[in-house]
mmCIF file of C-alpha atoms in Angstrom:
data_model
loop_
_atom_site.group_PDB
_atom_site.id
_atom_site.type_symbol
_atom_site.label_atom_id
_atom_site.label_comp_id
_atom_site.label_asym_id
_atom_site.label_seq_id
_atom_site.Cartn_x
_atom_site.Cartn_y
_atom_site.Cartn_z
ATOM 1 C CA MET A 1 -0.065 0.033 -0.072
ATOM 2 C CA LYS A 2 3.075 2.602 0.911
ATOM 3 C CA THR A 3 4.596 1.428 -2.080
ATOM 4 C CA TYR A 4 1.254 2.116 -4.353
ATOM 5 C CA LYS A 5 0.946 5.961 -2.437
ATOM 6 C CA HIS A 6 4.810 6.303 -3.452
ATOM 7 C CA ILE A 7 3.770 5.895 -6.846
ATOM 8 C CA ILE A 8 1.101 7.911 -6.860
ATOM 9 C CA SER A 9 3.380 10.695 -5.398
ATOM 10 C CA GLY A 10 5.761 10.336 -7.894
ATOM 11 C CA LEU A 11 3.821 10.479 -10.649
ATOM 12 C CA VAL A 12 1.587 13.671 -9.455
ATOM 13 C CA VAL A 13 5.477 15.481 -8.828
ATOM 14 C CA LEU A 14 6.707 14.263 -12.593
ATOM 15 C CA VAL A 15 3.012 15.301 -13.937
ATOM 16 C CA ILE A 16 4.395 19.085 -11.629
ATOM 17 C CA ILE A 17 7.149 19.319 -12.955
ATOM 18 C CA LEU A 18 6.569 18.645 -16.884
ATOM 19 C CA LEU A 19 3.393 21.530 -16.310
ATOM 20 C CA PHE A 20 6.050 23.829 -14.680
ATOM 21 C CA VAL A 21 8.673 23.072 -17.911
ATOM 22 C CA GLY A 22 5.807 23.605 -20.232
ATOM 23 C CA VAL A 23 4.589 26.750 -19.368
ATOM 24 C CA ALA A 24 8.139 28.330 -19.058
ATOM 25 C CA GLY A 25 9.120 26.923 -22.203
ATOM 26 C CA TYR A 26 5.770 28.695 -23.478
ATOM 27 C CA PHE A 27 6.709 31.853 -21.702
ATOM 28 C CA ALA A 28 10.655 31.806 -23.124
ATOM 29 C CA SER A 29 9.608 30.429 -26.653
ATOM 30 C CA LYS A 30 6.583 33.668 -26.905
ATOM 31 C CA PRO A 31 8.200 36.565 -29.040
ATOM 32 C CA LYS A 32 9.091 39.858 -26.702
ATOM 33 C CA PRO A 33 7.056 42.924 -27.929
ATOM 34 C CA MET A 34 9.185 44.525 -30.304
ATOM 35 C CA THR A 35 10.721 48.285 -29.781
ATOM 36 C CA ILE A 36 12.208 50.675 -32.268
ATOM 37 C CA GLN A 37 14.058 53.569 -31.086
ATOM 38 C CA GLY A 38 14.267 56.803 -32.582
ATOM 39 C CA GLU A 39 14.719 60.387 -31.388
ATOM 40 C CA ALA A 40 13.136 64.026 -31.740
ATOM 41 C CA GLU A 41 14.351 65.982 -34.382
ATOM 42 C CA ALA A 42 13.476 69.999 -35.168
ATOM 43 C CA THR A 43 14.469 71.987 -37.910
ATOM 44 C CA GLU A 44 17.807 74.303 -37.758
ATOM 45 C CA TYR A 45 19.214 78.279 -38.821
ATOM 46 C CA ARG A 46 22.600 78.302 -39.738
ATOM 47 C CA VAL A 47 22.952 82.142 -38.957
ATOM 48 C CA SER A 48 25.784 83.196 -41.505
ATOM 49 C CA GLY A 49 27.185 86.631 -42.659
ATOM 50 C CA LYS A 50 27.898 87.349 -46.604
ATOM 51 C CA VAL A 51 30.903 90.036 -45.210
ATOM 52 C CA PRO A 52 33.892 88.526 -42.997
ATOM 53 C CA GLY A 53 35.140 90.365 -40.196
ATOM 54 C CA ARG A 54 35.691 90.089 -36.678
ATOM 55 C CA ILE A 55 32.631 89.499 -33.696
ATOM 56 C CA GLU A 56 32.349 92.963 -32.855
ATOM 57 C CA GLU A 57 29.781 91.942 -30.006
ATOM 58 C CA LEU A 58 27.024 88.739 -29.112
ATOM 59 C CA TYR A 59 23.821 89.956 -28.459
ATOM 60 C CA VAL A 60 22.514 86.370 -27.073
ATOM 61 C CA LYS A 61 23.830 83.448 -25.313
ATOM 62 C CA GLU A 62 22.827 79.418 -26.020
ATOM 63 C CA GLY A 63 19.775 78.787 -24.961
ATOM 64 C CA ALA A 64 17.788 81.882 -25.967
ATOM 65 C CA VAL A 65 14.640 82.158 -26.871
ATOM 66 C CA VAL A 66 14.619 84.700 -30.019
ATOM 67 C CA SER A 67 11.876 85.674 -32.064
ATOM 68 C CA LYS A 68 12.360 85.866 -36.108
ATOM 69 C CA GLY A 69 14.342 89.579 -37.033
ATOM 70 C CA ASP A 70 15.719 90.126 -33.582
ATOM 71 C CA THR A 71 19.666 91.117 -34.059
ATOM 72 C CA LEU A 72 22.175 88.010 -32.511
ATOM 73 C CA VAL A 73 25.570 89.422 -34.119
ATOM 74 C CA LEU A 74 27.166 92.431 -34.950
ATOM 75 C CA ILE A 75 30.759 92.035 -37.216
ATOM 76 C CA ASP A 76 33.182 94.655 -37.243
ATOM 77 C CA SER A 77 34.577 95.396 -41.126
ATOM 78 C CA PRO A 78 36.833 98.298 -41.222
ATOM 79 C CA GLU A 79 36.889 96.877 -45.029
ATOM 80 C CA VAL A 80 33.150 97.911 -45.517
ATOM 81 C CA ARG A 81 33.465 101.352 -43.750
ATOM 82 C CA ALA A 82 36.732 102.194 -45.969
ATOM 83 C CA LYS A 83 34.445 101.139 -48.916
ATOM 84 C CA LEU A 84 31.368 103.429 -48.404
ATOM 85 C CA ALA A 85 33.874 106.482 -47.498
ATOM 86 C CA GLN A 86 35.083 106.101 -51.097
ATOM 87 C CA VAL A 87 31.869 105.431 -52.173
ATOM 88 C CA ASN A 88 30.609 108.955 -50.889
ATOM 89 C CA ALA A 89 33.137 110.578 -51.809
ATOM 90 C CA ALA A 90 32.686 109.387 -55.650
ATOM 91 C CA ARG A 91 29.105 109.936 -55.507
ATOM 92 C CA ASP A 92 30.033 113.784 -54.879
ATOM 93 C CA ALA A 93 32.143 113.652 -57.109
ATOM 94 C CA ALA A 94 30.022 112.724 -59.637
ATOM 95 C CA GLU A 95 27.777 114.905 -58.674
ATOM 96 C CA ALA A 96 29.858 117.898 -58.320
ATOM 97 C CA GLN A 97 30.577 116.743 -62.624
ATOM 98 C CA SER A 98 27.162 116.647 -63.329
ATOM 99 C CA ARG A 99 26.038 120.082 -61.742
ATOM 100 C CA LYS A 100 29.262 121.453 -63.820
ATOM 101 C CA ALA A 101 28.351 119.991 -67.229
ATOM 102 C CA SER A 102 24.561 121.185 -66.715
ATOM 103 C CA ASN A 103 25.707 124.662 -65.099
ATOM 104 C CA GLY A 104 28.811 125.529 -67.605
ATOM 105 C CA ALA A 105 31.890 124.929 -65.368
ATOM 106 C CA ARG A 106 33.556 127.275 -62.753
ATOM 107 C CA GLN A 107 36.848 127.415 -61.060
ATOM 108 C CA GLU A 108 35.718 125.617 -58.213
ATOM 109 C CA GLN A 109 33.726 122.501 -60.344
ATOM 110 C CA ILE A 110 37.550 122.615 -62.536
ATOM 111 C CA ALA A 111 39.445 122.304 -59.260
ATOM 112 C CA GLY A 112 37.298 119.315 -58.071
ATOM 113 C CA ALA A 113 37.288 117.394 -61.598
ATOM 114 C CA TYR A 114 41.004 117.927 -61.372
ATOM 115 C CA GLN A 115 41.709 116.802 -57.961
ATOM 116 C CA LEU A 116 39.064 114.024 -59.181
ATOM 117 C CA TRP A 117 42.052 113.097 -61.564
ATOM 118 C CA GLN A 118 45.034 113.095 -59.402
ATOM 119 C CA SER A 119 42.854 110.418 -56.696
ATOM 120 C CA ALA A 120 42.080 108.429 -60.103
ATOM 121 C CA ILE A 121 46.028 108.543 -60.569
ATOM 122 C CA VAL A 122 47.195 108.109 -57.199
ATOM 123 C CA GLN A 123 44.709 104.716 -57.708
ATOM 124 C CA LYS A 124 45.606 104.094 -60.995
ATOM 125 C CA ASP A 125 49.577 104.422 -59.931
ATOM 126 C CA VAL A 126 48.997 102.509 -56.500
ATOM 127 C CA MET A 127 47.262 99.159 -58.327
ATOM 128 C CA GLN A 128 49.741 99.237 -61.075
ATOM 129 C CA LYS A 129 52.448 98.561 -57.760
ATOM 130 C CA SER A 130 50.278 95.532 -57.171
ATOM 131 C CA PHE A 131 49.950 94.466 -60.678
ATOM 132 C CA GLU A 132 53.447 94.692 -60.999
ATOM 133 C CA ARG A 133 54.173 92.956 -57.597
ATOM 134 C CA MET A 134 51.587 90.141 -58.293
ATOM 135 C CA GLN A 135 53.564 90.080 -62.204
ATOM 136 C CA ARG A 136 56.961 89.182 -60.555
ATOM 137 C CA LEU A 137 55.198 86.116 -58.095
ATOM 138 C CA TYR A 138 53.575 84.841 -61.275
ATOM 139 C CA ASP A 139 56.041 84.500 -62.856
ATOM 140 C CA GLN A 140 57.865 82.793 -60.088
ATOM 141 C CA LYS A 141 54.948 80.512 -59.953
ATOM 142 C CA VAL A 142 54.119 81.795 -56.454
ATOM 143 C CA VAL A 143 50.345 82.840 -56.971
ATOM 144 C CA SER A 144 48.046 81.031 -58.941
ATOM 145 C CA SER A 145 46.573 82.084 -62.610
ATOM 146 C CA GLN A 146 43.859 83.318 -60.636
ATOM 147 C CA LYS A 147 44.666 85.517 -58.786
ATOM 148 C CA PHE A 148 47.243 87.190 -61.268
ATOM 149 C CA ASP A 149 44.213 87.311 -63.058
ATOM 150 C CA GLU A 150 41.756 89.023 -60.268
ATOM 151 C CA VAL A 151 44.468 91.988 -59.755
ATOM 152 C CA GLN A 152 45.145 92.780 -63.916
ATOM 153 C CA ALA A 153 41.787 93.343 -63.871
ATOM 154 C CA LYS A 154 41.717 95.873 -61.189
ATOM 155 C CA TYR A 155 44.539 97.443 -62.262
ATOM 156 C CA GLU A 156 43.072 97.865 -65.659
ATOM 157 C CA ALA A 157 39.975 99.269 -64.542
ATOM 158 C CA ALA A 158 42.442 101.492 -62.090
ATOM 159 C CA VAL A 159 43.909 102.687 -65.551
ATOM 160 C CA ALA A 160 39.886 103.184 -67.151
ATOM 161 C CA GLN A 161 38.886 104.871 -64.243
ATOM 162 C CA GLU A 162 41.916 107.744 -64.609
ATOM 163 C CA GLN A 163 41.320 107.689 -67.823
ATOM 164 C CA ALA A 164 37.452 108.580 -67.431
ATOM 165 C CA ALA A 165 38.387 110.815 -64.920
ATOM 166 C CA LYS A 166 40.648 112.619 -66.994
ATOM 167 C CA SER A 167 37.951 113.276 -69.536
ATOM 168 C CA GLN A 168 35.502 114.851 -66.939
ATOM 169 C CA TYR A 169 38.390 117.298 -66.195
ATOM 170 C CA ASP A 170 39.172 118.220 -69.912
ATOM 171 C CA MET A 171 35.278 118.779 -70.541
ATOM 172 C CA ALA A 172 34.716 121.200 -67.393
ATOM 173 C CA VAL A 173 37.429 122.804 -68.724
ATOM 174 C CA ASN A 174 36.480 122.828 -71.921
ATOM 175 C CA GLY A 175 32.879 123.302 -71.479
ATOM 176 C CA ALA A 176 30.307 120.300 -71.467
ATOM 177 C CA ARG A 177 28.179 119.519 -74.486
ATOM 178 C CA GLU A 178 24.620 117.595 -74.201
ATOM 179 C CA GLU A 179 26.413 113.890 -74.550
ATOM 180 C CA ASP A 180 28.763 114.998 -71.569
ATOM 181 C CA LYS A 181 26.001 115.993 -69.666
ATOM 182 C CA ALA A 182 24.287 112.628 -70.063
ATOM 183 C CA ALA A 183 27.198 110.940 -69.049
ATOM 184 C CA ALA A 184 28.024 112.989 -66.058
ATOM 185 C CA LEU A 185 24.449 111.721 -65.263
ATOM 186 C CA ALA A 186 25.502 108.146 -65.645
ATOM 187 C CA LEU A 187 28.245 108.966 -63.657
ATOM 188 C CA VAL A 188 25.832 109.645 -60.771
ATOM 189 C CA ARG A 189 23.793 107.240 -61.398
ATOM 190 C CA GLN A 190 26.605 104.942 -61.043
ATOM 191 C CA ALA A 191 28.156 105.944 -58.027
ATOM 192 C CA GLU A 192 24.689 105.672 -56.256
ATOM 193 C CA GLY A 193 24.580 101.898 -57.193
ATOM 194 C CA ALA A 194 27.644 101.850 -55.840
ATOM 195 C CA LEU A 195 26.243 103.469 -52.386
ATOM 196 C CA MET A 196 23.158 101.174 -52.257
ATOM 197 C CA GLU A 197 25.783 98.039 -53.172
ATOM 198 C CA VAL A 198 27.577 98.893 -49.728
ATOM 199 C CA GLN A 199 25.182 100.013 -47.921
ATOM 200 C CA GLY A 200 23.615 96.508 -48.261
ATOM 201 C CA TYR A 201 26.985 94.857 -47.145
ATOM 202 C CA LEU A 202 26.534 97.358 -43.861
ATOM 203 C CA ASP A 203 23.052 96.078 -43.247
ATOM 204 C CA GLU A 204 24.719 92.547 -42.999
ATOM 205 C CA LEU A 205 27.233 93.597 -40.178
ATOM 206 C CA TYR A 206 23.904 93.003 -37.964
ATOM 207 C CA LEU A 207 23.005 89.102 -38.460
ATOM 208 C CA THR A 208 19.357 88.696 -37.613
ATOM 209 C CA SER A 209 17.277 85.748 -36.088
ATOM 210 C CA PRO A 210 15.964 84.098 -39.377
ATOM 211 C CA ALA A 211 12.691 82.966 -37.735
ATOM 212 C CA ASP A 212 11.351 82.221 -33.991
ATOM 213 C CA GLY A 213 13.532 79.647 -31.900
ATOM 214 C CA VAL A 214 16.077 78.742 -29.566
ATOM 215 C CA ILE A 215 19.779 79.807 -29.938
ATOM 216 C CA ALA A 216 21.161 75.830 -29.529
ATOM 217 C CA ALA A 217 24.860 77.126 -30.304
ATOM 218 C CA ILE A 218 27.359 79.679 -30.594
ATOM 219 C CA TYR A 219 30.154 78.665 -32.654
ATOM 220 C CA PRO A 220 32.909 82.056 -32.826
ATOM 221 C CA LYS A 221 33.124 84.084 -29.425
ATOM 222 C CA SER A 222 33.412 88.237 -29.158
ATOM 223 C CA GLY A 223 36.731 89.376 -30.916
ATOM 224 C CA GLU A 224 37.293 86.351 -33.405
ATOM 225 C CA LEU A 225 37.495 86.451 -37.064
ATOM 226 C CA VAL A 226 34.448 84.973 -39.418
ATOM 227 C CA GLY A 227 34.631 83.638 -43.368
ATOM 228 C CA GLN A 228 32.131 85.502 -45.393
ATOM 229 C CA GLY A 229 29.508 82.394 -45.415
ATOM 230 C CA ALA A 230 30.742 81.057 -42.017
ATOM 231 C CA PRO A 231 28.323 80.056 -39.598
ATOM 232 C CA VAL A 232 27.725 81.959 -36.407
ATOM 233 C CA MET A 233 25.066 79.848 -34.577
ATOM 234 C CA THR A 234 22.426 77.941 -34.920
ATOM 235 C CA VAL A 235 18.730 79.036 -34.093
ATOM 236 C CA THR A 236 16.109 75.632 -33.315
ATOM 237 C CA ASP A 237 12.595 76.112 -34.379
ATOM 238 C CA LEU A 238 11.153 74.542 -31.566
ATOM 239 C CA SER A 239 7.489 74.730 -33.295
ATOM 240 C CA ASP A 240 8.783 72.612 -36.307
ATOM 241 C CA MET A 241 9.629 68.638 -34.928
ATOM 242 C CA TRP A 242 9.599 65.617 -35.613
ATOM 243 C CA PHE A 243 10.201 62.190 -35.156
ATOM 244 C CA THR A 244 12.747 60.517 -36.829
ATOM 245 C CA PHE A 245 13.147 56.045 -36.826
ATOM 246 C CA ASN A 246 15.384 53.817 -38.667
ATOM 247 C CA VAL A 247 13.747 51.003 -39.393
ATOM 248 C CA ARG A 248 14.641 47.615 -41.607
ATOM 249 C CA GLU A 249 11.945 46.103 -43.411
ATOM 250 C CA ASP A 250 10.817 43.471 -42.498
ATOM 251 C CA TYR A 251 10.019 44.981 -39.063
ATOM 252 C CA MET A 252 7.874 47.613 -41.141
ATOM 253 C CA HIS A 253 4.389 45.939 -40.992
ATOM 254 C CA GLY A 254 2.600 47.732 -43.392
ATOM 255 C CA LEU A 255 3.776 51.073 -41.916
ATOM 256 C CA LYS A 256 2.338 53.653 -44.905
ATOM 257 C CA LEU A 257 2.132 57.665 -44.979
ATOM 258 C CA GLY A 258 -0.530 58.581 -43.301
ATOM 259 C CA ASP A 259 -0.974 55.971 -40.523
ATOM 260 C CA ILE A 260 -1.164 57.478 -36.592
ATOM 261 C CA ILE A 261 1.374 55.466 -34.247
ATOM 262 C CA ASP A 262 1.275 55.832 -30.623
ATOM 263 C CA VAL A 263 4.786 56.717 -29.000
ATOM 264 C CA GLU A 264 6.579 57.039 -25.750
ATOM 265 C CA ILE A 265 9.605 59.693 -24.639
ATOM 266 C CA PRO A 266 11.387 58.363 -21.563
ATOM 267 C CA ALA A 267 12.286 62.012 -20.578
ATOM 268 C CA LEU A 268 8.669 63.281 -20.233
ATOM 269 C CA GLY A 269 7.610 60.428 -18.628
ATOM 270 C CA SER A 270 5.378 56.918 -19.544
ATOM 271 C CA ASP A 271 2.609 58.749 -21.205
ATOM 272 C CA SER A 272 2.245 58.050 -24.800
ATOM 273 C CA TYR A 273 1.587 60.717 -27.340
ATOM 274 C CA GLN A 274 0.184 60.178 -30.710
ATOM 275 C CA ALA A 275 1.649 60.948 -34.564
ATOM 276 C CA LYS A 276 1.140 60.784 -37.603
ATOM 277 C CA ILE A 277 3.347 59.427 -40.385
ATOM 278 C CA SER A 278 4.577 62.000 -42.954
ATOM 279 C CA TYR A 279 8.185 60.426 -44.274
ATOM 280 C CA ILE A 280 9.289 57.074 -45.389
ATOM 281 C CA ALA A 281 12.247 56.320 -47.629
ATOM 282 C CA VAL A 282 14.725 53.862 -48.356
ATOM 283 C CA ARG A 283 18.436 55.069 -46.318
ATOM 284 C CA ASP A 284 21.726 54.378 -48.404
ATOM 285 C CA SER A 285 21.322 50.759 -48.789
ATOM 286 C CA TYR A 286 25.637 50.754 -48.313
ATOM 287 C CA ALA A 287 25.135 51.316 -44.790
ATOM 288 C CA THR A 288 21.579 49.756 -43.948
ATOM 289 C CA TRP A 289 21.398 46.136 -45.406
ATOM 290 C CA LYS A 290 21.292 43.192 -43.122
ATOM 291 C CA ALA A 291 21.169 39.899 -43.888
ATOM 292 C CA THR A 292 17.618 38.461 -42.114
ATOM 293 C CA LYS A 293 19.496 35.314 -40.959
ATOM 294 C CA GLU A 294 22.970 33.936 -40.983
ATOM 295 C CA ILE A 295 22.270 31.519 -44.410
ATOM 296 C CA GLY A 296 20.115 32.231 -47.380
ATOM 297 C CA GLN A 297 16.714 34.479 -47.434
ATOM 298 C CA TYR A 298 17.553 37.938 -47.827
ATOM 299 C CA ASP A 299 19.115 41.154 -47.101
ATOM 300 C CA ALA A 300 16.755 43.545 -45.337
ATOM 301 C CA LYS A 301 16.716 47.309 -46.041
ATOM 302 C CA THR A 302 16.768 50.373 -43.494
ATOM 303 C CA PHE A 303 13.936 53.130 -44.140
ATOM 304 C CA GLU A 304 13.907 56.160 -42.341
ATOM 305 C CA ILE A 305 10.500 56.812 -41.060
ATOM 306 C CA ARG A 306 9.610 60.588 -40.038
ATOM 307 C CA ALA A 307 6.188 61.055 -37.844
ATOM 308 C CA VAL A 308 4.655 64.447 -36.378
ATOM 309 C CA PRO A 309 3.358 64.943 -33.029
ATOM 310 C CA ASN A 310 -0.541 65.383 -33.114
ATOM 311 C CA GLY A 311 -0.112 68.656 -31.160
ATOM 312 C CA THR A 312 2.224 70.371 -28.841
ATOM 313 C CA ILE A 313 4.058 68.241 -26.443
ATOM 314 C CA GLU A 314 5.448 70.500 -23.618
ATOM 315 C CA GLY A 315 8.973 69.855 -22.790
ATOM 316 C CA LEU A 316 9.745 67.734 -26.355
ATOM 317 C CA LEU A 317 13.265 68.849 -27.026
ATOM 318 C CA PRO A 318 15.153 68.027 -30.196
ATOM 319 C CA GLY A 319 17.550 64.825 -29.348
ATOM 320 C CA MET A 320 15.103 63.256 -26.726
ATOM 321 C CA THR A 321 14.656 59.740 -27.541
ATOM 322 C CA VAL A 322 11.504 58.426 -28.673
ATOM 323 C CA ILE A 323 10.314 54.439 -28.653
ATOM 324 C CA ILE A 324 7.412 52.752 -30.519
ATOM 325 C CA ARG A 325 6.316 49.584 -28.865
#
């Protein structure tokens, strides 16, 4: 009787063990929920200028909230200020020539034309010396042909300008004809155009924000030199944000444009948020393919998927991790 009870007890224990092993095997073999990780991104604007110079003053710091049109940086450019003085002088001289041509030359006007001519001579002499130095360097193959051509063009322009100034002086002495009056007026318009060009460069010394946003990064410090087109700072537009995921194609499960997905943002807590898929495109294949199995089957490519949040998410910042489960 005891032997029978032992047999029964053993069978019960065996059945319990088999049930435990079966349940454990079921949960172990059960597919785990798939997790896709991405990150939040936002539109970024690089603030840069057309004029090279030195950073005179930075009006904002990293993290500052700015509005479109706010002045962010002042660039100091002595070259632009010198150019402004030159074009102002050229405009004044051209206007004097125009008045002289219209009213008849006076001694003061003749003297002004003479001074303009002498100024052009000095400019030509300076450019001639620069051209001769560049000629020697070019013959020694120290400078490129492009640099040589630029200096040669400036020298030839200076020669032409000196000749034009000489003609204006001769006209003042000899009296103006109708053609000369028209030419003098054209010089005034040319000088005004040059002034407008320099004024445009002056406006570029003040760099403004291209959009509402936050200053994400500032690259140079006050007093440092910046080149033409070199980025000075980055403005991030937090009102234009999206989520980016890199998903292997065998994990996409029929995702398509316009689908609504639920995402989690660990940095903002356990709440879930909805987002709408707005972009799907394959990534560069040389860096994103991966075999689905070690042997056989096929190579799966990776797709970039972007989703736009449905509404504003308070506290969301670029770079935060976003998860799809």
